Amino acid sequence: MTVLDEIITGVREDLAARQAVQPFEELLELAREAAPARAVVPALRAPGLSVIAEVKRRSPSKGDLAEITDPAALASEYAQGGATAVSVLTERQRFNGSLEDLDAVRAAVETPLLRKDFMVHPYQFYEARAHGTDMVLLIAAALSDVELQAFLDLTDALGMTALVETHTEEEVDRAVKAGVEVIGINNRDLTTLEVDLNQFGKLASLIPDDRVKVAESGILSLEDARRLRGEGADAILIGEALVRHDAPQAAVAEFSAVS
């Protein structure tokens, strides 16, 4: 069993517990009552390097990263620094995230929000919308072609934007053929958790220029960001370097200024 398989097993356990507490009919009504999702793609297509700044307490590879007692305050700093979007981890067992974090951030900022989780069931998409999410992460390695298309259709139907994460040529090809507008290349192999910053450069050219290209993982410095921008990144998704920074607002501003 790979690390990704183990994470998804935990995700399904936590999902079953939430489903037992909140019936789908109730969740559906909350999703219907939520304010419309914010548009994300136009901002990601704007000139310059867009920053998706992440509220991230821990990771399976690095362990605890930051305590983050006030995710709303951190997200506000990100927004003030010019973040195009704020990513909030909601996976509990490996990342110590929660929907409560998402709620706190949603109440604090108008910036588009990405729910960062392992989306494996339709319930999670209605859950995301009910909690004010504008964008969801779909991990190609965790989904079959049928699941990926179904989840893309559901994301669209709910007015949200999908960020489809890839790590191999085959996964990029699947995303491109599915018509995905925002395609992420994860420099981290989710089956081993190893990071190779060269991965983005190897795969970016396989993505048509009319799609948004997002570089993910292993971005720890402005030098890393400049390199990825030079290789075609329209946006970077960055967490560790920001949550460990003494001045996250200034750090976001610096990453956003990379050309």
mmCIF file of C-alpha atoms in Angstrom:
data_model
loop_
_atom_site.group_PDB
_atom_site.id
_atom_site.type_symbol
_atom_site.label_atom_id
_atom_site.label_comp_id
_atom_site.label_asym_id
_atom_site.label_seq_id
_atom_site.Cartn_x
_atom_site.Cartn_y
_atom_site.Cartn_z
ATOM 1 C CA MET A 1 0.000 0.000 0.000
ATOM 2 C CA THR A 2 1.409 3.404 -0.986
ATOM 3 C CA VAL A 3 1.385 6.524 1.171
ATOM 4 C CA LEU A 4 -1.410 7.892 -1.015
ATOM 5 C CA ASP A 5 -3.466 4.746 -0.447
ATOM 6 C CA GLU A 6 -2.992 5.051 3.309
ATOM 7 C CA ILE A 7 -4.042 8.702 3.295
ATOM 8 C CA ILE A 8 -7.182 7.947 1.291
ATOM 9 C CA THR A 9 -8.112 5.145 3.695
ATOM 10 C CA GLY A 10 -8.033 7.687 6.517
ATOM 11 C CA VAL A 11 -9.977 10.207 4.435
ATOM 12 C CA ARG A 12 -12.756 7.674 3.870
ATOM 13 C CA GLU A 13 -12.887 6.883 7.594
ATOM 14 C CA ASP A 14 -13.266 10.552 8.521
ATOM 15 C CA LEU A 15 -15.806 11.068 5.726
ATOM 16 C CA ALA A 16 -17.968 8.216 7.007
ATOM 17 C CA ALA A 17 -17.959 9.794 10.470
ATOM 18 C CA ARG A 18 -19.108 13.164 9.072
ATOM 19 C CA GLN A 19 -21.786 11.538 6.946
ATOM 20 C CA ALA A 20 -23.159 9.841 10.045
ATOM 21 C CA VAL A 21 -23.581 13.232 11.704
ATOM 22 C CA GLN A 22 -24.809 15.339 8.782
ATOM 23 C CA PRO A 23 -27.297 13.737 6.360
ATOM 24 C CA PHE A 24 -26.739 14.479 2.690
ATOM 25 C CA GLU A 25 -30.133 16.199 2.358
ATOM 26 C CA GLU A 26 -29.116 18.721 5.015
ATOM 27 C CA LEU A 27 -25.752 19.271 3.370
ATOM 28 C CA LEU A 28 -27.390 19.752 -0.024
ATOM 29 C CA GLU A 29 -29.580 22.516 1.367
ATOM 30 C CA LEU A 30 -26.574 24.272 2.910
ATOM 31 C CA ALA A 31 -24.739 24.095 -0.406
ATOM 32 C CA ARG A 32 -27.747 25.616 -2.173
ATOM 33 C CA GLU A 33 -27.890 28.460 0.346
ATOM 34 C CA ALA A 34 -24.177 29.291 0.099
ATOM 35 C CA ALA A 35 -23.093 32.451 -1.700
ATOM 36 C CA PRO A 36 -21.989 31.784 -5.298
ATOM 37 C CA ALA A 37 -18.428 30.596 -5.737
ATOM 38 C CA ARG A 38 -15.878 33.252 -6.640
ATOM 39 C CA ALA A 39 -14.201 33.158 -10.048
ATOM 40 C CA VAL A 40 -10.576 32.061 -9.804
ATOM 41 C CA VAL A 41 -9.305 31.509 -13.338
ATOM 42 C CA PRO A 42 -9.241 35.171 -14.482
ATOM 43 C CA ALA A 43 -6.960 36.067 -11.560
ATOM 44 C CA LEU A 44 -4.725 33.055 -12.221
ATOM 45 C CA ARG A 45 -4.397 34.165 -15.846
ATOM 46 C CA ALA A 46 -3.383 37.713 -14.897
ATOM 47 C CA PRO A 47 0.155 38.826 -15.799
ATOM 48 C CA GLY A 48 2.850 37.823 -13.357
ATOM 49 C CA LEU A 49 3.131 34.899 -10.978
ATOM 50 C CA SER A 50 0.013 34.091 -8.983
ATOM 51 C CA VAL A 51 0.429 32.744 -5.465
ATOM 52 C CA ILE A 52 -1.913 30.194 -3.897
ATOM 53 C CA ALA A 53 -0.918 30.529 -0.242
ATOM 54 C CA GLU A 54 -1.587 27.571 2.017
ATOM 55 C CA VAL A 55 -2.794 27.254 5.603
ATOM 56 C CA LYS A 56 -0.937 24.069 6.498
ATOM 57 C CA ARG A 57 -0.085 22.813 9.993
ATOM 58 C CA ARG A 58 1.721 19.584 9.155
ATOM 59 C CA SER A 59 2.511 17.139 6.382
ATOM 60 C CA PRO A 60 3.230 13.383 6.217
ATOM 61 C CA SER A 61 6.749 14.066 4.944
ATOM 62 C CA LYS A 62 7.848 16.903 7.256
ATOM 63 C CA GLY A 63 5.682 16.364 10.333
ATOM 64 C CA ASP A 64 4.612 19.466 12.255
ATOM 65 C CA LEU A 65 5.276 22.675 10.324
ATOM 66 C CA ALA A 66 3.540 25.367 12.374
ATOM 67 C CA GLU A 67 1.038 25.529 15.212
ATOM 68 C CA ILE A 68 -1.333 28.008 13.470
ATOM 69 C CA THR A 69 -3.648 28.745 16.377
ATOM 70 C CA ASP A 70 -5.449 31.398 14.298
ATOM 71 C CA PRO A 71 -5.872 30.304 10.652
ATOM 72 C CA ALA A 72 -8.060 33.339 9.951
ATOM 73 C CA ALA A 73 -5.267 35.737 10.951
ATOM 74 C CA LEU A 74 -2.753 33.871 8.791
ATOM 75 C CA ALA A 75 -5.115 33.896 5.805
ATOM 76 C CA SER A 76 -5.683 37.619 6.304
ATOM 77 C CA GLU A 77 -1.931 38.181 6.071
ATOM 78 C CA TYR A 78 -1.852 36.145 2.888
ATOM 79 C CA ALA A 79 -4.684 38.212 1.423
ATOM 80 C CA GLN A 80 -3.021 41.473 2.399
ATOM 81 C CA GLY A 81 0.188 40.254 0.774
ATOM 82 C CA GLY A 82 -1.628 39.802 -2.527
ATOM 83 C CA ALA A 83 -2.357 36.075 -2.622
ATOM 84 C CA THR A 84 -4.508 35.131 -5.613
ATOM 85 C CA ALA A 85 -6.116 32.351 -3.590
ATOM 86 C CA VAL A 86 -5.817 30.790 -0.155
ATOM 87 C CA SER A 87 -5.543 27.027 0.181
ATOM 88 C CA VAL A 88 -6.846 25.443 3.365
ATOM 89 C CA LEU A 89 -5.982 21.877 4.334
ATOM 90 C CA THR A 90 -9.054 20.063 5.585
ATOM 91 C CA GLU A 91 -7.623 16.527 5.809
ATOM 92 C CA ARG A 92 -7.423 15.617 9.502
ATOM 93 C CA GLN A 93 -5.314 12.512 10.103
ATOM 94 C CA ARG A 94 -2.120 13.396 8.206
ATOM 95 C CA PHE A 95 -2.346 17.180 7.872
ATOM 96 C CA ASN A 96 -4.208 18.182 11.049
ATOM 97 C CA GLY A 97 -6.662 20.238 9.001
ATOM 98 C CA SER A 98 -10.401 20.669 9.370
ATOM 99 C CA LEU A 99 -13.542 22.185 7.934
ATOM 100 C CA GLU A 100 -13.510 24.478 10.968
ATOM 101 C CA ASP A 101 -10.285 25.982 9.617
ATOM 102 C CA LEU A 102 -12.022 26.499 6.284
ATOM 103 C CA ASP A 103 -14.949 28.232 7.992
ATOM 104 C CA ALA A 104 -12.641 30.517 9.962
ATOM 105 C CA VAL A 105 -10.720 31.536 6.850
ATOM 106 C CA ARG A 106 -13.882 32.018 4.814
ATOM 107 C CA ALA A 107 -15.221 34.407 7.441
ATOM 108 C CA ALA A 108 -11.991 36.397 7.422
ATOM 109 C CA VAL A 109 -11.142 36.932 3.738
ATOM 110 C CA GLU A 110 -12.855 37.556 0.403
ATOM 111 C CA THR A 111 -9.965 35.926 -1.461
ATOM 112 C CA PRO A 112 -10.976 32.749 -3.370
ATOM 113 C CA LEU A 113 -10.503 29.603 -1.299
ATOM 114 C CA LEU A 114 -9.139 26.226 -2.356
ATOM 115 C CA ARG A 115 -10.217 23.243 -0.299
ATOM 116 C CA LYS A 116 -7.065 21.120 -0.149
ATOM 117 C CA ASP A 117 -8.087 17.552 0.522
ATOM 118 C CA PHE A 118 -8.304 14.151 -1.086
ATOM 119 C CA MET A 119 -11.634 14.272 -2.909
ATOM 120 C CA VAL A 120 -12.956 10.755 -3.376
ATOM 121 C CA HIS A 121 -16.745 11.066 -2.879
ATOM 122 C CA PRO A 122 -19.479 13.439 -4.147
ATOM 123 C CA TYR A 123 -20.410 14.290 -0.541
ATOM 124 C CA GLN A 124 -17.107 16.169 -0.189
ATOM 125 C CA PHE A 125 -17.938 18.498 -3.083
ATOM 126 C CA TYR A 126 -21.272 19.570 -1.591
ATOM 127 C CA GLU A 127 -19.478 19.873 1.729
ATOM 128 C CA ALA A 128 -16.896 22.170 0.110
ATOM 129 C CA ARG A 129 -19.580 24.379 -1.412
ATOM 130 C CA ALA A 130 -21.562 24.518 1.835
ATOM 131 C CA HIS A 131 -18.451 25.815 3.593
ATOM 132 C CA GLY A 132 -17.807 28.539 1.026
ATOM 133 C CA THR A 133 -15.164 26.884 -1.130
ATOM 134 C CA ASP A 134 -14.464 28.310 -4.588
ATOM 135 C CA MET A 135 -11.917 25.791 -5.799
ATOM 136 C CA VAL A 136 -11.269 22.088 -5.110
ATOM 137 C CA LEU A 137 -8.223 19.902 -5.622
ATOM 138 C CA LEU A 138 -8.617 16.738 -7.698
ATOM 139 C CA ILE A 139 -5.647 14.388 -7.573
ATOM 140 C CA ALA A 140 -5.342 12.460 -10.827
ATOM 141 C CA ALA A 141 -3.356 9.648 -9.185
ATOM 142 C CA ALA A 142 -6.269 8.960 -6.834
ATOM 143 C CA LEU A 143 -9.024 8.915 -9.464
ATOM 144 C CA SER A 144 -9.974 6.770 -12.438
ATOM 145 C CA ASP A 145 -10.865 8.459 -15.726
ATOM 146 C CA VAL A 146 -14.553 7.946 -14.962
ATOM 147 C CA GLU A 147 -14.202 9.420 -11.470
ATOM 148 C CA LEU A 148 -12.142 12.361 -12.709
ATOM 149 C CA GLN A 149 -14.719 13.283 -15.352
ATOM 150 C CA ALA A 150 -17.626 12.843 -12.948
ATOM 151 C CA PHE A 151 -15.949 15.040 -10.345
ATOM 152 C CA LEU A 152 -15.061 17.673 -12.939
ATOM 153 C CA ASP A 153 -18.704 17.773 -13.995
ATOM 154 C CA LEU A 154 -19.872 18.015 -10.376
ATOM 155 C CA THR A 155 -17.371 20.775 -9.598
ATOM 156 C CA ASP A 156 -18.627 22.728 -12.602
ATOM 157 C CA ALA A 157 -22.267 22.140 -11.697
ATOM 158 C CA LEU A 158 -21.616 23.582 -8.237
ATOM 159 C CA GLY A 159 -19.955 26.656 -9.759
ATOM 160 C CA MET A 160 -16.493 25.853 -8.426
ATOM 161 C CA THR A 161 -13.151 25.566 -10.202
ATOM 162 C CA ALA A 162 -11.098 22.365 -10.256
ATOM 163 C CA LEU A 163 -7.341 22.322 -9.811
ATOM 164 C CA VAL A 164 -6.310 18.921 -11.164
ATOM 165 C CA GLU A 165 -3.008 17.745 -9.732
ATOM 166 C CA THR A 166 -0.670 15.612 -11.853
ATOM 167 C CA HIS A 167 2.780 14.106 -11.406
ATOM 168 C CA THR A 168 3.442 12.029 -14.545
ATOM 169 C CA GLU A 169 3.149 12.395 -18.315
ATOM 170 C CA GLU A 170 0.187 10.028 -18.292
ATOM 171 C CA GLU A 171 -1.650 12.076 -15.672
ATOM 172 C CA VAL A 172 -0.974 15.337 -17.543
ATOM 173 C CA ASP A 173 -2.329 13.726 -20.712
ATOM 174 C CA ARG A 174 -5.486 12.646 -18.877
ATOM 175 C CA ALA A 175 -6.052 16.144 -17.528
ATOM 176 C CA VAL A 176 -5.468 17.807 -20.895
ATOM 177 C CA LYS A 177 -7.798 15.396 -22.703
ATOM 178 C CA ALA A 178 -10.476 15.969 -20.050
ATOM 179 C CA GLY A 179 -10.396 19.680 -20.873
ATOM 180 C CA VAL A 180 -9.118 20.734 -17.459
ATOM 181 C CA GLU A 181 -8.500 24.481 -17.340
ATOM 182 C CA VAL A 182 -6.221 24.604 -14.287
ATOM 183 C CA ILE A 183 -3.576 21.880 -14.180
ATOM 184 C CA GLY A 184 -1.141 21.472 -11.323
ATOM 185 C CA ILE A 185 2.172 19.638 -11.510
ATOM 186 C CA ASN A 186 3.163 18.289 -8.124
ATOM 187 C CA ASN A 187 6.902 18.033 -7.639
ATOM 188 C CA ARG A 188 6.163 15.558 -4.835
ATOM 189 C CA ASP A 189 5.476 11.927 -5.686
ATOM 190 C CA LEU A 190 2.495 11.092 -3.471
ATOM 191 C CA THR A 191 3.311 7.388 -3.505
ATOM 192 C CA THR A 192 6.747 7.936 -1.913
ATOM 193 C CA LEU A 193 6.582 11.587 -0.717
ATOM 194 C CA GLU A 194 9.897 12.314 -2.447
ATOM 195 C CA VAL A 195 10.292 15.780 -4.003
ATOM 196 C CA ASP A 196 11.996 16.566 -7.299
ATOM 197 C CA LEU A 197 11.767 20.219 -8.313
ATOM 198 C CA ASN A 198 12.730 19.167 -11.843
ATOM 199 C CA GLN A 199 9.332 17.545 -12.299
ATOM 200 C CA PHE A 200 7.565 20.762 -13.263
ATOM 201 C CA GLY A 201 10.072 21.563 -15.996
ATOM 202 C CA LYS A 202 9.802 18.045 -17.382
ATOM 203 C CA LEU A 203 6.020 18.172 -17.720
ATOM 204 C CA ALA A 204 5.007 21.823 -18.195
ATOM 205 C CA SER A 205 5.563 21.762 -21.963
ATOM 206 C CA LEU A 206 2.940 19.002 -22.260
ATOM 207 C CA ILE A 207 0.244 21.409 -21.082
ATOM 208 C CA PRO A 208 -1.207 23.711 -23.767
ATOM 209 C CA ASP A 209 -0.574 27.401 -23.228
ATOM 210 C CA ASP A 210 -4.305 28.108 -23.015
ATOM 211 C CA ARG A 211 -4.436 26.226 -19.696
ATOM 212 C CA VAL A 212 -3.296 27.567 -16.336
ATOM 213 C CA LYS A 213 -0.117 25.831 -15.124
ATOM 214 C CA VAL A 214 0.366 25.548 -11.376
ATOM 215 C CA ALA A 215 3.622 24.385 -9.764
ATOM 216 C CA GLU A 216 3.156 22.577 -6.452
ATOM 217 C CA SER A 217 5.467 21.379 -3.647
ATOM 218 C CA GLY A 218 9.120 21.944 -2.857
ATOM 219 C CA ILE A 219 8.987 25.712 -3.431
ATOM 220 C CA LEU A 220 11.043 27.042 -0.553
ATOM 221 C CA SER A 221 12.731 30.164 -1.910
ATOM 222 C CA LEU A 222 12.364 33.053 -4.319
ATOM 223 C CA GLU A 223 14.999 31.339 -6.447
ATOM 224 C CA ASP A 224 12.744 28.286 -6.722
ATOM 225 C CA ALA A 225 9.834 30.504 -7.718
ATOM 226 C CA ARG A 226 11.876 32.316 -10.373
ATOM 227 C CA ARG A 227 12.996 29.015 -11.831
ATOM 228 C CA LEU A 228 9.439 27.681 -12.050
ATOM 229 C CA ARG A 229 8.171 30.931 -13.520
ATOM 230 C CA GLY A 230 10.855 30.674 -16.173
ATOM 231 C CA GLU A 231 9.692 27.135 -16.928
ATOM 232 C CA GLY A 232 6.159 28.316 -17.566
ATOM 233 C CA ALA A 233 4.370 28.412 -14.213
ATOM 234 C CA ASP A 234 1.394 30.761 -14.102
ATOM 235 C CA ALA A 235 0.965 30.115 -10.392
ATOM 236 C CA ILE A 236 2.677 28.442 -7.468
ATOM 237 C CA LEU A 237 1.010 26.679 -4.564
ATOM 238 C CA ILE A 238 3.174 27.255 -1.520
ATOM 239 C CA GLY A 239 2.706 26.299 2.112
ATOM 240 C CA GLU A 240 5.755 25.329 4.158
ATOM 241 C CA ALA A 241 7.830 28.382 3.233
ATOM 242 C CA LEU A 242 4.967 30.673 4.258
ATOM 243 C CA VAL A 243 3.769 29.064 7.492
ATOM 244 C CA ARG A 244 7.368 28.980 8.748
ATOM 245 C CA HIS A 245 8.043 32.589 7.761
ATOM 246 C CA ASP A 246 8.144 35.319 10.413
ATOM 247 C CA ALA A 247 6.333 37.725 8.075
ATOM 248 C CA PRO A 248 3.944 35.763 5.834
ATOM 249 C CA GLN A 249 2.342 38.900 4.365
ATOM 250 C CA ALA A 250 5.705 40.178 3.157
ATOM 251 C CA ALA A 251 6.682 36.704 1.941
ATOM 252 C CA VAL A 252 3.555 36.419 -0.226
ATOM 253 C CA ALA A 253 4.232 39.866 -1.657
ATOM 254 C CA GLU A 254 7.798 38.854 -2.531
ATOM 255 C CA PHE A 255 6.726 35.622 -4.230
ATOM 256 C CA SER A 256 3.988 37.500 -6.115
ATOM 257 C CA ALA A 257 6.569 39.966 -7.437
ATOM 258 C CA VAL A 258 8.626 37.237 -9.120
ATOM 259 C CA SER A 259 8.816 37.761 -12.864
#
